[in-house]
C-alpha positions as a LaTeX table, in Angstrom:
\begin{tabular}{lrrr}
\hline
Residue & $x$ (\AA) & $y$ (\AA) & $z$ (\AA) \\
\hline
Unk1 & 93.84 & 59.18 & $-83.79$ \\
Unk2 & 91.31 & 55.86 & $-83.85$ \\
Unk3 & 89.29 & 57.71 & $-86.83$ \\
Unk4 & 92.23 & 58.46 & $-88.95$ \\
Unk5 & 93.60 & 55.12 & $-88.62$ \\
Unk6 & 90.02 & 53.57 & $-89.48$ \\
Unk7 & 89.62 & 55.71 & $-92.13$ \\
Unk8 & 93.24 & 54.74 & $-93.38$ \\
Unk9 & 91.92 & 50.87 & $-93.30$ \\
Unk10 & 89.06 & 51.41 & $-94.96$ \\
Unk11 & 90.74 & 53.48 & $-97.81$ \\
Unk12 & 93.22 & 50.47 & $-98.13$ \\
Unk13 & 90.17 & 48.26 & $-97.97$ \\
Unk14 & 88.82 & 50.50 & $-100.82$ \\
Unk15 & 91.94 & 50.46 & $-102.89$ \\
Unk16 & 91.70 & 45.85 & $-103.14$ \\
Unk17 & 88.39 & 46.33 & $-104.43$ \\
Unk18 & 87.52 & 45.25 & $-107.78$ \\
Unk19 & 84.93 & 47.95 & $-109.08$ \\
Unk20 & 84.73 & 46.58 & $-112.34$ \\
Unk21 & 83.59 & 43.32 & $-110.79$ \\
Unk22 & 80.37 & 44.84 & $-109.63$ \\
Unk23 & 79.50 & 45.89 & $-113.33$ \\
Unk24 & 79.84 & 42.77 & $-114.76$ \\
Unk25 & 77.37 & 40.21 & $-115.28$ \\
Unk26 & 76.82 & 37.07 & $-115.53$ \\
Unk27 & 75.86 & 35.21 & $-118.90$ \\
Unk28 & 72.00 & 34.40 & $-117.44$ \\
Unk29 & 71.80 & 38.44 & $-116.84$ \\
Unk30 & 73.32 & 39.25 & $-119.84$ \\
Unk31 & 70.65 & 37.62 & $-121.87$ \\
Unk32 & 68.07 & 39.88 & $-119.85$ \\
Unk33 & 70.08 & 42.84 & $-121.28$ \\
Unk34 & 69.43 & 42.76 & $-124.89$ \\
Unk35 & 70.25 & 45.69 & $-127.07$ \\
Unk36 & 72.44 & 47.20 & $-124.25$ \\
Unk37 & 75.89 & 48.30 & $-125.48$ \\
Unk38 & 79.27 & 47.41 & $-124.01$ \\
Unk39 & 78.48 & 44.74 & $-121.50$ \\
Unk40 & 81.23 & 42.94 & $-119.55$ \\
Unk41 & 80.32 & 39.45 & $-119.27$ \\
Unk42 & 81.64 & 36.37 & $-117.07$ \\
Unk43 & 80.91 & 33.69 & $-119.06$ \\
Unk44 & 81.62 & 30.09 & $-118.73$ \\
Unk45 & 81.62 & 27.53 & $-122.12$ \\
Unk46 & 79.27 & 24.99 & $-121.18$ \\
Unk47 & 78.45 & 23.42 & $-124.84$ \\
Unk48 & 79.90 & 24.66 & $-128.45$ \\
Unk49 & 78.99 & 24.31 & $-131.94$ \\
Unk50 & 81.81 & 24.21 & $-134.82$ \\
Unk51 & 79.54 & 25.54 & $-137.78$ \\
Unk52 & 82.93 & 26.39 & $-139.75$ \\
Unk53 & 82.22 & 24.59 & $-142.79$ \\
Unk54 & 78.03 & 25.41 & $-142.58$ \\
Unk55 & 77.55 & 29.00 & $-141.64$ \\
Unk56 & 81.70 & 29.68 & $-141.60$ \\
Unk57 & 80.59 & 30.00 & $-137.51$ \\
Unk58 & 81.70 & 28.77 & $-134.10$ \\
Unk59 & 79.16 & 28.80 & $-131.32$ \\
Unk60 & 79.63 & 29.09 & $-127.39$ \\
Unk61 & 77.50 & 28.36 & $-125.12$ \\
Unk62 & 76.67 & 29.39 & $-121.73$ \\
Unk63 & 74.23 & 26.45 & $-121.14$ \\
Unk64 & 74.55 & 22.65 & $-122.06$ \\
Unk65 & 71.04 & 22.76 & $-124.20$ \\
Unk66 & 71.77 & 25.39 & $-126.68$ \\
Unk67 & 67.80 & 26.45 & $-126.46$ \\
Unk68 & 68.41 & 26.82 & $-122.99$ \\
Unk69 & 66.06 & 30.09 & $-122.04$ \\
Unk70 & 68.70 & 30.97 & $-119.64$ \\
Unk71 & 71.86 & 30.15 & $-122.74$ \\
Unk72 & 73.62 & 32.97 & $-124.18$ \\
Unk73 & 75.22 & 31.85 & $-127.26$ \\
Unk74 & 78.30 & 33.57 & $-128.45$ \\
Unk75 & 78.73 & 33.76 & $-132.40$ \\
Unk76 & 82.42 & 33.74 & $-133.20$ \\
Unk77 & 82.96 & 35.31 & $-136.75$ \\
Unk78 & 85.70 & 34.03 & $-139.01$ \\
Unk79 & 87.50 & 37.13 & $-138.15$ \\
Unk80 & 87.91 & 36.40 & $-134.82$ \\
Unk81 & 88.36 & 32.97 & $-135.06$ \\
Unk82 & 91.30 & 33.34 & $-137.45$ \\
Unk83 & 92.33 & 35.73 & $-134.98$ \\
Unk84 & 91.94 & 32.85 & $-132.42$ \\
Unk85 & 94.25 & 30.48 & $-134.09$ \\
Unk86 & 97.24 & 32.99 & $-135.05$ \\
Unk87 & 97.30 & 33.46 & $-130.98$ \\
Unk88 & 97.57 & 29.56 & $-131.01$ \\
Unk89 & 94.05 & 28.48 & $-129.69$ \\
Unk90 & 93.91 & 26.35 & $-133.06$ \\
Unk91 & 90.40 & 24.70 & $-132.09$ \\
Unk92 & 88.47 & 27.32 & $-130.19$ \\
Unk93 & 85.16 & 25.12 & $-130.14$ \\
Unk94 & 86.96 & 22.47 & $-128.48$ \\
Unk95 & 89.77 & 24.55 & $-126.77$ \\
Unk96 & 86.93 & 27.16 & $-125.04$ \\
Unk97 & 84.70 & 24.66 & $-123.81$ \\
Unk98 & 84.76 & 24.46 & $-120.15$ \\
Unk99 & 87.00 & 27.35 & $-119.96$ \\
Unk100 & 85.60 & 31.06 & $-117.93$ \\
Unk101 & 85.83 & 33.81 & $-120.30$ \\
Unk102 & 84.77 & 37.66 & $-119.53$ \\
Unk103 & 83.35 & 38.75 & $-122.70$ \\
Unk104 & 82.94 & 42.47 & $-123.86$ \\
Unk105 & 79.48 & 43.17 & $-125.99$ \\
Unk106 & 76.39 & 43.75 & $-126.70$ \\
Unk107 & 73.67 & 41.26 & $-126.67$ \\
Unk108 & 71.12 & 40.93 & $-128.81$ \\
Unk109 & 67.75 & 38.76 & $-129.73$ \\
Unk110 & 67.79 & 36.36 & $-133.40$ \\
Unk111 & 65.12 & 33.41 & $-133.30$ \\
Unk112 & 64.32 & 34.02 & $-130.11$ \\
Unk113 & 67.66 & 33.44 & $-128.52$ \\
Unk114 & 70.02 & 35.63 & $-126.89$ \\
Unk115 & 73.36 & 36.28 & $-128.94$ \\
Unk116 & 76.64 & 38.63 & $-128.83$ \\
Unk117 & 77.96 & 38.43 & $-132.17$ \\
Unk118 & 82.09 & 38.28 & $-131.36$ \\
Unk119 & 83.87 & 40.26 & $-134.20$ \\
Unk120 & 87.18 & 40.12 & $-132.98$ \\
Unk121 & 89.31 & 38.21 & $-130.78$ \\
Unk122 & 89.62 & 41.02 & $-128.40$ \\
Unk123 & 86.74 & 40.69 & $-127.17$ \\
Unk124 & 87.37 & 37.26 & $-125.54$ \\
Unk125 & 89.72 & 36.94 & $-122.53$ \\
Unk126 & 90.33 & 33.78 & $-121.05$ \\
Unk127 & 90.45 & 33.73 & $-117.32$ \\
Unk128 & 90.68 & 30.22 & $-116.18$ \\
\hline
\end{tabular}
């Protein structure tokens, strides 16, 4: 009777755990994972870059100093950030900054600094 009801528990236990949340990493290991496809990434804006009128760009970083070794720098594409604004988020360089994001890509290496080009909006969900 004791084991089925601990088994029970720990199957409930089981059932609140996030799996996903063990996969996912954070933007420091993320840079360590270059070339690796379909990452999930928790990633928190600490610095951007509105390049818009440059290089048609936003940047997001995960560090204050963008050449940060530890910074992974998301590259928004005018795709996505058109995509950004019809959902409302009008200024993403200075709507995303400070905000935790979980970010789905691959990362990879361009002048020496991690990046995960962002193609499309849906690969950008704000959490908090």
């Amino acid at each position: 009777m004791w084991v089925q009801l601990v088994i029970a528990a720990l199957f409930l236990v089981s059932c609140c755990i996030d799996v996903s949340a063990a996969q996912r990493l954070s933007a420091k290991d993320a840079s360590k994972n270059i070339g690796k496809a379909n990452l999930d990434i928790d990633f928190v804006v600490s610095s951007s870059s509105d390049q818009q009128a440059s290089d048609g760009v936003i940047y997001l970083n995960s560090q204050s100093a963008a050449q940060d070794s530890d910074n992974l720098r998301l590259c928004l594409s005018a795709n996505a950030i058109a995509q950004l604004q019809e959902r409302g988020i009008v200024n993403p360089a200075k709507t995303l900054l400070g905000k935790q994001l979980r970010i789905a890509g691959a990362v990879m290496r361009l002048q020496g600094q991690a990046l995960l080009p962002i193609q499309s909006a849906d690969q950008i969900t704000i959490i908090a």
